[in-house]
Coordinates of N, CA and C in Angstrom, one line a residue:
X158 N -25.6 -6.1 7.2 CA -24.3 -6.2 6.7 C -23.9 -7.5 5.8
X159 N -23.1 -7.2 5.0 CA -23.0 -8.1 4.0 C -22.3 -9.4 4.7
X160 N -23.0 -10.7 4.5 CA -22.3 -11.8 5.1 C -21.0 -12.3 4.5
X161 N -20.3 -13.4 5.3 CA -19.2 -13.8 4.5 C -19.6 -14.8 3.4
X162 N -20.8 -15.5 3.6 CA -21.2 -16.1 2.4 C -21.5 -15.3 1.1
X163 N -22.0 -14.2 1.3 CA -22.4 -13.2 0.3 C -21.1 -12.9 -0.5
X164 N -20.1 -12.4 0.4 CA -19.0 -12.2 -0.2 C -18.3 -13.4 -1.1
X165 N -18.2 -14.6 -0.3 CA -17.8 -15.8 -1.1 C -18.7 -16.1 -2.3
X166 N -19.7 -16.0 -2.5 CA -20.7 -16.3 -3.6 C -20.4 -15.5 -4.7
X167 N -20.3 -14.1 -4.4 CA -19.6 -13.3 -5.4 C -18.4 -13.5 -6.0
X168 N -17.4 -13.8 -5.2 CA -15.9 -14.1 -5.7 C -16.3 -15.6 -6.5
X169 N -17.1 -16.4 -6.1 CA -17.1 -17.5 -6.9 C -17.7 -17.4 -8.1
X170 N -18.6 -16.4 -8.4 CA -19.2 -16.1 -9.5 C -18.3 -15.7 -10.6
X171 N -17.3 -15.0 -10.0 CA -16.4 -14.2 -11.1 C -15.4 -15.4 -11.2
X172 N -14.9 -16.3 -10.5 CA -14.0 -17.3 -10.8 C -14.6 -18.2 -12.0
X173 N -15.9 -18.5 -11.8 CA -16.3 -19.5 -12.7 C -16.5 -18.8 -14.0
X174 N -16.4 -17.5 -14.2 CA -16.7 -17.0 -15.5 C -15.4 -17.6 -16.6
X175 N -14.4 -17.8 -15.9 CA -13.2 -18.2 -16.6 C -12.4 -17.1 -17.0
X176 N -13.0 -16.0 -17.2 CA -12.0 -14.8 -17.7 C -11.8 -13.7 -16.8
X177 N -12.0 -14.0 -15.5 CA -11.7 -13.0 -14.6 C -10.4 -12.7 -14.4
X178 N -9.9 -11.3 -14.2 CA -8.5 -10.8 -14.0 C -8.5 -10.5 -12.5
X179 N -7.2 -10.2 -12.1 CA -7.0 -9.7 -10.7 C -7.9 -8.5 -10.5
X180 N -8.2 -7.6 -11.3 CA -9.0 -6.4 -10.8 C -10.4 -7.0 -11.1
X181 N -10.9 -7.9 -11.4 CA -12.4 -8.2 -11.4 C -12.8 -8.6 -10.0
X182 N -12.2 -8.8 -9.0 CA -12.6 -9.2 -7.7 C -12.7 -7.8 -6.8
X183 N -11.9 -6.8 -7.0 CA -11.8 -5.8 -6.0 C -13.0 -5.0 -5.7
X184 N -13.9 -5.0 -6.7 CA -15.3 -4.0 -6.2 C -15.9 -5.1 -5.1
X185 N -15.9 -6.4 -5.3 CA -16.5 -7.1 -4.4 C -15.7 -7.1 -3.0
X186 N -14.5 -6.9 -3.0 CA -13.9 -6.8 -1.6 C -14.0 -5.3 -1.2
X187 N -14.2 -4.1 -1.9 CA -14.5 -2.9 -1.4 C -15.8 -3.1 -0.6
X188 N -16.9 -3.6 -1.3 CA -18.0 -3.7 -0.5 C -18.1 -4.3 0.7
X189 N -17.3 -5.5 0.8 CA -17.2 -6.3 2.0 C -16.4 -5.4 3.1
X190 N -15.4 -4.8 2.6 CA -14.7 -3.9 3.5 C -15.5 -2.7 4.2
X191 N -16.3 -2.1 3.2 CA -17.3 -1.1 3.7 C -18.1 -1.6 4.8
X192 N -18.6 -2.9 4.7 CA -19.7 -3.5 5.7 C -19.0 -3.7 6.8
X193 N -17.8 -4.3 6.9 CA -17.1 -4.9 8.0 C -16.6 -3.4 8.9
X194 N -16.3 -2.5 7.9 CA -15.7 -1.1 8.9 C -16.9 -0.6 9.7
X195 N -18.1 -0.7 9.0 CA -19.1 0.0 9.8 C -19.6 -0.8 10.8
X196 N -19.3 -2.2 10.6 CA -19.9 -3.0 11.7 C -18.9 -2.8 12.8
X197 N -17.5 -2.8 12.6 CA -16.6 -2.6 13.7 C -16.6 -1.1 14.3
X198 N -16.7 -0.2 13.5 CA -16.7 1.2 14.1 C -17.8 1.9 13.4
X199 N -18.9 1.7 13.8 CA -20.1 2.4 13.3 C -20.2 4.0 13.4
X200 N -19.5 4.4 14.4 CA -19.3 5.9 14.6 C -18.4 6.5 13.6
X201 N -17.4 5.7 13.0 CA -16.4 6.4 12.3 C -16.7 5.8 10.9
X202 N -16.5 6.6 9.8 CA -16.7 6.4 8.4 C -15.4 6.1 7.8
X203 N -15.0 5.1 7.4 CA -13.8 4.7 6.8 C -13.9 5.1 5.3
X204 N -12.9 5.7 4.7 CA -12.8 5.8 3.3 C -12.0 4.9 2.7
X205 N -12.6 3.9 1.8 CA -11.8 3.0 1.2 C -11.7 3.2 -0.2
X206 N -10.5 3.3 -0.7 CA -10.1 3.7 -1.8 C -9.4 2.6 -2.7
X207 N -9.9 2.1 -3.7 CA -9.2 1.0 -4.6 C -8.1 1.9 -5.6
X208 N -7.0 1.8 -5.0 CA -5.8 2.7 -5.5 C -5.4 2.4 -7.0
X209 N -5.4 3.2 -8.1 CA -5.0 2.9 -9.2 C -3.4 2.9 -9.4
X210 N -2.9 1.8 -10.1 CA -1.4 1.6 -9.9 C -0.9 2.3 -11.1
X211 N -0.2 3.5 -10.6 CA 0.6 4.2 -11.6 C 1.7 3.5 -12.1
X212 N 2.5 3.0 -11.1 CA 3.6 2.2 -11.4 C 3.4 0.9 -10.8
X213 N 3.1 -0.3 -11.4 CA 2.8 -1.5 -11.2 C 3.7 -2.2 -10.0
X214 N 3.1 -2.5 -9.0 CA 4.0 -3.0 -7.8 C 4.5 -2.2 -6.8
X215 N 4.1 -0.8 -7.0 CA 4.6 0.1 -6.1 C 3.8 0.8 -5.1
X216 N 2.5 0.3 -5.1 CA 1.6 0.9 -4.1 C 0.6 -0.5 -4.0
X217 N 0.1 -0.6 -2.4 CA -0.8 -1.5 -2.2 C -2.1 -1.2 -2.9
X218 N -2.9 -2.2 -3.2 CA -4.2 -1.9 -4.0 C -5.3 -1.0 -3.5
X219 N -5.4 -1.2 -2.0 CA -6.3 -0.5 -1.4 C -5.8 0.5 -0.3
X220 N -6.4 1.6 -0.3 CA -5.9 2.7 0.9 C -7.1 2.6 1.7
X221 N -7.1 2.6 3.3 CA -8.3 2.9 3.9 C -7.8 4.0 4.9
X222 N -8.8 5.0 4.7 CA -8.5 6.3 5.4 C -9.7 6.3 6.6
X223 N -9.4 7.0 7.8 CA -10.1 7.3 8.6 C -10.1 8.8 8.9
X224 N -11.1 9.5 8.6 CA -11.1 11.0 8.9 C -10.0 11.7 8.4
X225 N -9.7 11.5 7.1 CA -8.6 11.9 6.3 C -7.2 11.3 6.7
X226 N -7.0 10.5 7.7 CA -5.7 10.0 8.2 C -5.7 8.6 7.5
X227 N -4.7 8.1 6.9 CA -4.3 6.8 6.4 C -4.4 5.7 7.8
X228 N -5.3 4.9 7.5 CA -5.4 3.8 8.6 C -4.7 2.4 8.2
X229 N -4.9 2.3 7.0 CA -4.3 0.7 6.6 C -4.4 0.7 5.0
X230 N -3.4 -0.3 4.7 CA -3.4 -0.9 3.2 C -3.6 -2.1 2.9
X231 N -4.0 -2.6 1.8 CA -4.5 -3.9 1.4 C -3.9 -4.2 0.0
X232 N -3.1 -5.2 0.1 CA -2.6 -5.7 -1.3 C -3.3 -7.1 -1.6
X233 N -3.8 -7.1 -2.8 CA -4.6 -8.3 -3.4 C -3.9 -9.1 -4.2
X234 N -4.2 -10.4 -4.2 CA -3.6 -11.3 -5.3 C -4.8 -12.3 -5.7
X235 N -4.9 -12.9 -6.8 CA -6.0 -13.5 -7.6 C -6.1 -14.8 -6.4
X236 N -7.4 -15.3 -6.5 CA -7.7 -16.1 -5.6 C -6.9 -17.7 -5.8
X237 N -6.6 -18.2 -4.8 CA -5.8 -19.4 -4.8 C -4.1 -19.2 -5.2
X238 N -3.8 -17.9 -4.9 CA -2.3 -17.5 -4.9 C -1.6 -18.0 -3.6
X239 N -0.6 -18.6 -3.8 CA 0.2 -19.1 -2.5 C 1.0 -17.8 -1.7
X240 N 0.3 -17.6 -0.7 CA 0.5 -16.3 0.1 C 1.8 -16.5 0.8
X241 N 2.1 -17.9 1.1 CA 3.5 -18.1 1.6 C 4.7 -17.5 0.9
X242 N 4.5 -17.9 -0.5 CA 5.4 -17.3 -1.3 C 5.4 -15.8 -1.5
X243 N 4.3 -15.1 -1.6 CA 4.1 -13.8 -1.7 C 4.7 -13.0 -0.4
X244 N 4.4 -13.6 0.7 CA 4.8 -13.1 1.9 C 6.3 -12.6 2.1
X245 N 6.9 -13.5 1.4 CA 8.7 -13.5 1.4 C 9.1 -12.7 -0.2
X246 N 8.2 -12.3 -0.7 CA 8.6 -11.6 -2.2 C 9.3 -10.2 -1.7
X247 N 9.8 -9.8 -2.6 CA 10.7 -8.4 -2.6 C 9.6 -7.5 -2.5
X248 N 8.5 -7.5 -3.1 CA 7.5 -6.7 -3.0 C 6.9 -6.5 -1.8
X249 N 6.5 -7.5 -1.0 CA 5.9 -7.6 0.3 C 6.9 -7.1 1.2
X250 N 8.2 -7.4 1.1 CA 9.3 -6.9 2.2 C 9.2 -5.4 2.1
X251 N 9.2 -4.9 0.8 CA 9.1 -3.4 0.7 C 7.9 -2.8 1.4
X252 N 6.7 -3.3 1.2 CA 5.3 -3.1 1.6 C 5.3 -3.1 3.2
X253 N 5.8 -4.1 3.6 CA 5.9 -4.4 5.2 C 6.8 -3.4 5.8
X254 N 7.8 -3.0 5.3 CA 8.7 -1.8 5.9 C 7.8 -0.5 5.9
X255 N 7.1 -0.3 4.5 CA 6.7 0.8 4.5 C 5.2 1.3 5.1
X256 N 4.4 0.3 5.3 CA 3.2 0.4 5.8 C 2.9 -0.3 6.9
X257 N 2.5 0.5 8.1 CA 2.7 -0.2 9.3 C 1.4 -1.1 9.6
X258 N 0.3 -0.8 8.8 CA -1.1 -1.7 9.1 C -1.5 -2.3 7.7
X259 N -1.0 -3.4 7.6 CA -1.1 -3.9 6.2 C -1.7 -5.2 6.0
X260 N -2.6 -5.4 5.0 CA -3.4 -7.0 4.7 C -2.7 -7.2 3.6
X261 N -2.5 -8.7 3.5 CA -2.2 -9.5 2.1 C -3.3 -10.3 1.9
X262 N -3.9 -10.4 0.8 CA -5.0 -11.5 0.7 C -5.2 -11.8 -0.7
X263 N -5.6 -13.0 -0.6 CA -6.0 -13.6 -2.2 C -7.6 -13.6 -2.1
X264 N -8.4 -13.1 -1.2 CA -9.7 -13.0 -1.1 C -10.4 -14.2 -0.3
X265 N -9.5 -15.3 -0.3 CA -9.7 -16.4 0.4 C -9.2 -16.6 2.0
X266 N -7.9 -16.0 1.9 CA -7.3 -15.7 3.1 C -6.8 -14.4 3.6
X267 N -6.7 -13.9 4.6 CA -6.3 -12.6 5.0 C -5.3 -12.6 6.1
X268 N -4.2 -12.0 5.7 CA -3.2 -11.8 6.7 C -2.8 -10.2 7.2
X269 N -2.7 -10.2 8.3 CA -2.5 -8.7 8.8 C -1.2 -8.5 9.5
X270 N -0.4 -7.6 9.1 CA 0.8 -7.4 9.6 C 1.0 -5.8 10.1
X271 N 1.5 -5.9 11.4 CA 1.6 -4.6 12.0 C 3.4 -4.3 12.2
X272 N 3.6 -3.2 11.7 CA 4.8 -2.7 11.8 C 5.9 -4.0 11.3
X273 N 5.5 -4.5 10.2 CA 6.1 -5.6 9.5 C 6.2 -6.9 9.9
X274 N 5.4 -7.1 10.9 CA 5.2 -8.4 11.8 C 3.9 -9.1 11.5
X275 N 3.8 -10.4 11.1 CA 2.6 -10.9 10.9 C 1.9 -11.0 12.4
X276 N 0.6 -10.4 12.4 CA -0.2 -10.5 13.8 C -1.1 -11.6 13.7
X277 N -2.1 -11.5 12.6 CA -3.2 -12.3 12.7 C -3.5 -12.8 11.0
X278 N -4.3 -14.0 10.9 CA -4.5 -14.6 10.0 C -5.8 -15.2 9.7
X279 N -6.7 -15.2 8.9 CA -7.9 -15.9 8.8 C -8.4 -16.4 7.3
X280 N -8.7 -17.6 7.5 CA -9.1 -18.2 5.9 C -10.4 -18.4 6.1
X281 N -11.1 -17.9 5.0 CA -12.6 -18.2 4.9 C -13.0 -19.2 3.9
X282 N -12.1 -19.6 3.0 CA -12.4 -20.7 1.9 C -11.2 -21.2 1.6
X283 N -11.3 -22.3 0.8 CA -10.3 -22.8 0.0 C -10.9 -22.8 -1.6
X284 N -10.1 -23.1 -2.5 CA -10.5 -23.0 -4.0 C -10.3 -24.4 -4.5
X285 N -11.1 -25.0 -5.2 CA -11.0 -26.1 -6.0 C -10.5 -25.8 -7.3
X286 N -9.3 -26.1 -7.7 CA -8.5 -25.4 -8.9 C -9.4 -26.2 -10.2
X287 N -9.9 -27.0 -10.2 CA -10.5 -27.7 -11.2 C -11.8 -27.0 -11.6
X288 N -12.7 -27.2 -10.4 CA -14.2 -26.6 -10.6 C -14.4 -25.3 -10.6
X289 N -13.1 -24.6 -9.8 CA -13.4 -23.0 -9.4 C -14.4 -22.9 -8.5
X290 N -14.7 -24.0 -7.8 CA -15.7 -23.7 -6.8 C -15.0 -23.7 -5.3
X291 N -15.6 -22.7 -4.4 CA -15.0 -22.6 -3.1 C -15.5 -23.7 -2.3
X292 N -14.5 -24.2 -1.6 CA -14.8 -25.3 -0.5 C -14.3 -25.0 0.8
X293 N -14.7 -25.9 1.8 CA -14.2 -25.6 3.2 C -14.5 -24.3 3.8
X294 N -15.5 -23.7 3.4 CA -16.0 -22.5 4.1 C -16.2 -22.3 5.4
X295 N -15.5 -21.1 5.8 CA -15.4 -20.8 7.4 C -16.2 -19.6 7.3
X296 N -17.3 -19.6 8.1 CA -18.3 -18.5 8.1 C -18.4 -18.3 9.6
X297 N -17.6 -18.6 10.5 CA -17.7 -18.2 11.8 C -17.2 -16.8 11.9
X298 N -18.3 -15.9 11.8 CA -18.2 -14.4 12.1 C -17.5 -13.9 13.1
X299 N -17.5 -14.8 14.6 CA -16.4 -14.3 15.5 C -14.9 -14.1 15.2
X300 N -14.7 -15.2 14.4 CA -13.2 -15.1 14.0 C -12.7 -13.8 12.9
X301 N -13.7 -13.8 12.1 CA -13.5 -12.8 11.1 C -13.6 -11.5 11.7
X302 N -14.7 -11.3 12.6 CA -14.6 -10.1 13.4 C -13.5 -9.7 14.2
X303 N -12.8 -10.6 14.7 CA -11.6 -10.3 15.4 C -10.6 -9.9 14.6
X304 N -10.4 -10.4 13.3 CA -9.5 -10.0 12.4 C -9.8 -8.6 11.9
X305 N -11.2 -8.3 11.6 CA -11.4 -6.9 11.1 C -11.4 -5.7 12.3
X306 N -11.8 -6.2 13.4 CA -11.5 -5.2 14.5 C -10.1 -4.9 14.8
X307 N -9.2 -6.0 14.5 CA -7.7 -5.6 14.7 C -7.4 -4.5 13.6
X308 N -7.8 -4.6 12.3 CA -7.4 -3.9 11.3 C -7.8 -2.5 11.4
X309 N -9.3 -2.4 11.4 CA -10.0 -1.2 11.4 C -9.9 -0.4 12.8
X310 N -9.5 -1.2 13.8 CA -9.6 -0.6 15.4 C -8.0 0.0 15.5
X311 N -7.4 -0.1 14.5 CA -5.8 0.4 14.7 C -5.6 1.5 14.9
X312 N -4.7 2.1 15.9 CA -4.5 3.5 16.2 C -3.2 3.8 15.1
X313 N -3.3 5.2 14.7 CA -2.2 5.6 14.1 C -0.8 5.4 14.7
X314 N 0.2 4.8 14.1 CA 1.4 4.4 14.5 C 2.2 5.8 15.3
X315 N 2.4 5.5 16.4 CA 3.2 6.7 17.2 C 4.8 6.5 17.1
X316 N 5.4 7.7 16.9 CA 6.9 7.7 16.7 C 7.3 8.4 17.9
X317 N 7.8 7.6 18.9 CA 8.4 8.2 20.2 C 10.0 8.2 20.2
X318 N 10.6 7.7 19.2 CA 12.1 7.8 19.4 C 12.6 7.9 18.1
X319 N 13.9 8.3 17.9 CA 14.4 8.8 16.7 C 14.7 7.6 15.9
X320 N 14.9 6.4 16.6 CA 15.3 5.1 15.6 C 13.8 4.7 15.1
X321 N 12.9 4.9 15.6 CA 11.3 4.6 15.1 C 11.4 5.3 13.8
X322 N 11.6 6.6 13.8 CA 11.5 7.7 12.7 C 12.3 7.0 11.6
X323 N 13.6 6.8 12.0 CA 14.6 6.4 11.1 C 14.1 5.2 10.4
X324 N 13.6 4.2 10.9 CA 13.1 2.9 10.2 C 11.9 3.5 9.5
X325 N 11.1 4.0 9.8 CA 10.0 4.5 9.0 C 10.3 5.3 7.8
X326 N 11.4 6.2 7.9 CA 11.7 7.0 6.9 C 12.4 6.1 5.6
X327 N 13.2 5.2 6.3 CA 13.9 4.2 5.6 C 12.9 3.2 4.7
X328 N 12.0 2.9 5.3 CA 10.8 2.2 4.6 C 10.3 3.0 3.3
X329 N 10.1 4.0 3.6 CA 9.4 5.0 2.7 C 10.4 5.4 1.4
X330 N 11.6 5.6 2.0 CA 12.7 5.7 1.1 C 13.0 4.7 -0.1
X331 N 12.8 3.4 0.4 CA 13.0 2.3 -0.2 C 11.9 2.0 -1.1
X332 N 10.7 2.4 -0.7 CA 9.5 2.2 -1.7 C 9.5 3.2 -2.8
X333 N 10.1 4.3 -2.4 CA 10.1 5.5 -3.5 C 11.2 5.1 -4.6
X334 N 12.3 4.6 -3.9 CA 13.4 4.0 -4.9 C 13.0 3.2 -6.0
X335 N 12.1 2.2 -5.4 CA 11.6 1.3 -6.4 C 10.7 2.0 -7.4
X336 N 9.9 2.9 -7.0 CA 9.0 3.6 -7.8 C 9.9 4.4 -9.0
X337 N 10.9 5.2 -8.6 CA 11.8 5.9 -9.6 C 12.4 5.0 -10.4
X338 N 12.8 3.8 -9.9 CA 13.6 3.0 -10.7 C 12.7 2.5 -11.7
X339 N 11.4 2.2 -11.5 CA 10.4 1.5 -12.4 C 10.2 3.0 -13.6
X340 N 10.1 4.1 -13.1 CA 10.1 5.4 -14.0 C 11.1 5.5 -14.9
X341 N 12.2 5.3 -14.6 CA 13.4 5.4 -15.3 C 13.4 4.3 -16.5
X342 N 12.8 3.0 -16.3 CA 12.6 2.1 -17.3 C 11.6 2.7 -18.5
X343 N 10.8 3.7 -18.2 CA 9.9 4.2 -18.9 C 10.6 5.4 -19.7
X344 N 11.1 5.0 -20.8 CA 12.0 6.1 -21.7 C 11.3 7.4 -21.9
X345 N 10.1 7.5 -21.7 CA 9.1 8.6 -22.1 C 9.0 9.5 -21.0
X346 N 9.7 9.3 -19.8 CA 9.7 10.1 -18.6 C 11.0 11.1 -18.8
X347 N 10.9 12.2 -19.6 CA 11.8 13.0 -19.9 C 12.3 13.7 -18.7
X348 N 11.6 14.2 -17.8 CA 12.1 14.7 -16.7 C 13.2 14.1 -15.9
X349 N 12.9 12.8 -15.4 CA 14.0 11.9 -14.9 C 15.1 11.6 -15.5
X350 N 15.0 11.4 -16.9 CA 15.9 10.9 -17.8 C 16.8 12.1 -17.8
X351 N 16.4 13.5 -18.0 CA 17.2 14.5 -17.9 C 17.9 14.8 -16.9
X352 N 17.3 14.5 -15.8 CA 18.0 14.6 -14.2 C 19.3 13.6 -14.3
X353 N 19.1 12.5 -14.8 CA 20.0 11.4 -14.6 C 21.2 11.9 -15.6
X354 N 20.9 12.4 -16.7 CA 22.0 12.8 -17.8 C 22.7 13.9 -17.0
X355 N 21.9 15.0 -16.4 CA 22.8 16.1 -15.8 C 23.6 15.6 -14.7
X356 N 23.2 14.5 -13.9 CA 24.0 14.0 -12.7 C 25.3 13.5 -13.2
X357 N 25.1 12.7 -14.6 CA 26.2 12.1 -14.8 C 27.1 12.9 -15.6
X358 N 26.7 14.3 -16.2 CA 27.6 15.1 -16.8 C 28.2 16.0 -15.8
X359 N 27.6 16.4 -14.7 CA 28.2 17.3 -13.9 C 28.9 16.6 -12.5
X360 N 28.5 15.7 -11.9 CA 28.8 14.9 -10.8 C 29.3 13.6 -10.8
X361 N 28.7 12.5 -11.3 CA 29.3 11.4 -11.4 C 29.1 10.7 -12.8
X362 N 30.1 10.7 -13.5 CA 29.9 10.0 -14.9 C 29.4 8.9 -14.9
X363 N 30.0 7.9 -14.1 CA 29.4 6.3 -14.3 C 28.0 6.1 -13.3
X364 N 27.4 7.1 -13.0 CA 26.3 6.9 -12.0 C 25.3 5.8 -12.6
X365 N 25.0 4.8 -12.1 CA 24.1 3.8 -12.4 C 22.6 4.1 -12.1
X366 N 21.7 3.7 -13.0 CA 20.3 4.0 -12.8 C 19.8 3.6 -11.2
X367 N 20.3 2.5 -10.7 CA 19.8 2.1 -9.3 C 20.5 3.3 -8.3
X368 N 21.6 3.5 -8.4 CA 22.2 4.6 -7.4 C 21.7 5.9 -7.6
X369 N 21.2 6.2 -8.9 CA 20.7 7.4 -9.1 C 19.1 7.5 -8.4
X370 N 18.5 6.3 -8.3 CA 17.2 6.1 -8.0 C 17.3 6.1 -6.3
X371 N 18.2 5.5 -6.0 CA 18.4 5.3 -4.6 C 18.8 7.0 -4.0
X372 N 19.5 7.7 -4.6 CA 20.0 9.1 -4.3 C 18.7 10.0 -4.1
X373 N 18.0 9.8 -5.4 CA 16.7 10.8 -5.5 C 15.7 10.4 -4.5
X374 N 15.6 9.1 -4.1 CA 14.5 8.6 -3.2 C 14.9 9.3 -1.9
X375 N 16.1 9.0 -1.3 CA 16.6 9.4 -0.2 C 16.5 11.0 0.1
X376 N 16.9 11.8 -1.2 CA 16.7 13.3 -1.0 C 15.4 13.7 -1.2
X377 N 14.3 13.1 -1.8 CA 13.1 13.4 -1.6 C 12.4 13.0 -0.2
X378 N 12.7 11.8 0.3 CA 12.3 11.6 1.5 C 12.6 12.4 2.7
X379 N 13.9 12.9 2.8 CA 14.4 13.6 3.8 C 14.1 15.3 3.7
X380 N 13.8 15.4 2.4 CA 13.3 16.9 2.2 C 11.8 17.2 2.5
X381 N 11.0 16.0 2.5 CA 9.7 16.0 2.7 C 9.5 16.2 4.4
X382 N 10.5 15.3 5.1 CA 10.5 15.6 6.4 C 11.1 16.9 6.9
X383 N 12.0 17.5 6.3 CA 12.3 19.0 6.7 C 11.3 19.8 6.6
X384 N 10.5 19.6 5.3 CA 9.5 20.4 5.1 C 8.4 20.4 6.2
X385 N 8.1 19.1 6.6 CA 7.1 18.9 7.6 C 7.5 19.6 9.0
X386 N 8.9 19.5 9.2 CA 9.3 20.1 10.5 C 9.1 21.6 10.4
X387 N 9.0 22.2 9.3 CA 8.9 23.8 9.1 C 7.5 24.1 8.9
X388 N 6.6 23.1 8.8 CA 5.3 23.5 8.7 C 4.3 23.7 10.0
X389 N 3.8 24.8 9.9 CA 3.4 25.3 11.1 C 1.6 25.5 11.1
X390 N 1.1 25.5 9.9 CA -0.3 25.8 9.9 C -0.8 25.3 8.6
X391 N -2.4 25.0 8.7 CA -2.9 24.5 7.6 C -2.7 22.9 7.2
X392 N -3.3 22.5 5.9 CA -3.0 21.2 5.6 C -1.6 21.0 4.9
X393 N -1.1 19.9 5.4 CA 0.4 19.6 4.8 C 0.1 18.7 3.8
X394 N 0.7 18.9 2.5 CA 0.8 18.3 1.1 C 2.0 18.5 0.5
X395 N 2.1 18.1 -0.7 CA 3.1 18.2 -1.6 C 3.3 19.6 -2.0
X396 N 2.2 20.3 -2.3 CA 2.2 21.6 -2.9 C 2.7 22.5 -1.6
X397 N 2.2 22.2 -0.3 CA 2.7 23.0 0.8 C 4.2 22.8 1.2
X398 N 4.6 21.7 0.7 CA 6.1 21.3 1.1 C 7.0 22.0 0.0
X399 N 6.4 22.1 -1.3 CA 7.2 22.9 -2.3 C 7.3 24.0 -2.0
X400 N 6.3 24.9 -1.4 CA 6.3 26.4 -0.8 C 7.4 26.5 0.2
X401 N 7.3 25.5 1.2 CA 8.3 25.8 2.4 C 9.6 25.6 2.0
X402 N 10.0 24.5 0.9 CA 11.1 24.3 0.6 C 11.6 25.2 -0.3
X403 N 10.9 25.9 -1.0 CA 11.0 27.0 -2.2 C 11.7 28.3 -1.3
X404 N 11.3 28.3 -0.1 CA 11.6 29.7 0.5 C 13.1 29.4 1.2
X405 N 13.6 28.2 1.4 CA 15.0 27.9 2.1 C 15.8 27.3 1.0
X406 N 15.5 26.4 0.2 CA 16.3 25.5 -0.8 C 15.5 25.2 -2.1
X407 N 15.6 26.2 -3.2 CA 14.9 26.1 -4.2 C 15.2 24.7 -5.0
X408 N 16.3 24.1 -5.0 CA 16.9 22.8 -5.6 C 15.9 21.6 -5.1
X409 N 15.8 21.6 -3.9 CA 15.2 20.7 -3.2 C 13.6 20.8 -3.6
X410 N 13.1 21.9 -3.5 CA 11.6 22.3 -4.1 C 11.5 21.6 -5.3
X411 N 12.4 21.9 -6.3 CA 12.1 21.6 -7.6 C 12.1 19.8 -7.8
X412 N 12.8 19.1 -7.0 CA 12.7 17.8 -7.0 C 11.5 17.2 -6.6
X413 N 10.5 18.0 -6.0 CA 9.3 17.5 -5.7 C 8.3 17.7 -6.7
X414 N 8.8 18.2 -7.7 CA 7.7 18.2 -8.9 C 7.8 17.0 -9.9
X415 N 8.6 16.2 -9.6 CA 8.7 14.9 -10.4 C 7.6 14.1 -10.4

């Protein structure tokens, strides 16, 4: 297994090049995650994907799956980032509502949030901002192992009450609203721009982009929920949702093509 020192040495090498970007460290973290997932759950293969950002700031950087089921998400920041400030940012507020098993990290400190609440944290080094050397290294594998066991050993969240379902759907809708708002800023997205123009022409003349994004996000979220409730066999995905909705509500099915 890759040791903590191996990981920190690789991070430090990138730091000292002087031209590393936020993306420069991700392949190092991906290798570290694979090693720890195998150490924590050797019988279960974790699929760890570095997610490309189609809309900046609207999806965590890593998605971890266990046997095709989403297990956790990881948001990375450059080494030395003030995680206290990031923790209270609008972005993290959205992520903590939408993703039930979430890590925030600057590669030197890792913070784990379950159902929006901070559960654990572990710091494995500090950074000297002048020399770009890593100092105060914490290579106690027992402490680090406790952290990764909690993350990789998490069970898929259970929804036993209507209020739990409402909170989860609300978090997803807020994240989707932010994504739609970002797409509206991209004037080359003709599909959304045309829909906004149609809403203004036929429904609400003074409809703002923010209210339109909110309206679309809620409609899409609950359309997907309705489709899932009517799904009885096979794999459920967007294509299947469109097929199901197309049988009972063609308008809602068209929204999922955006």
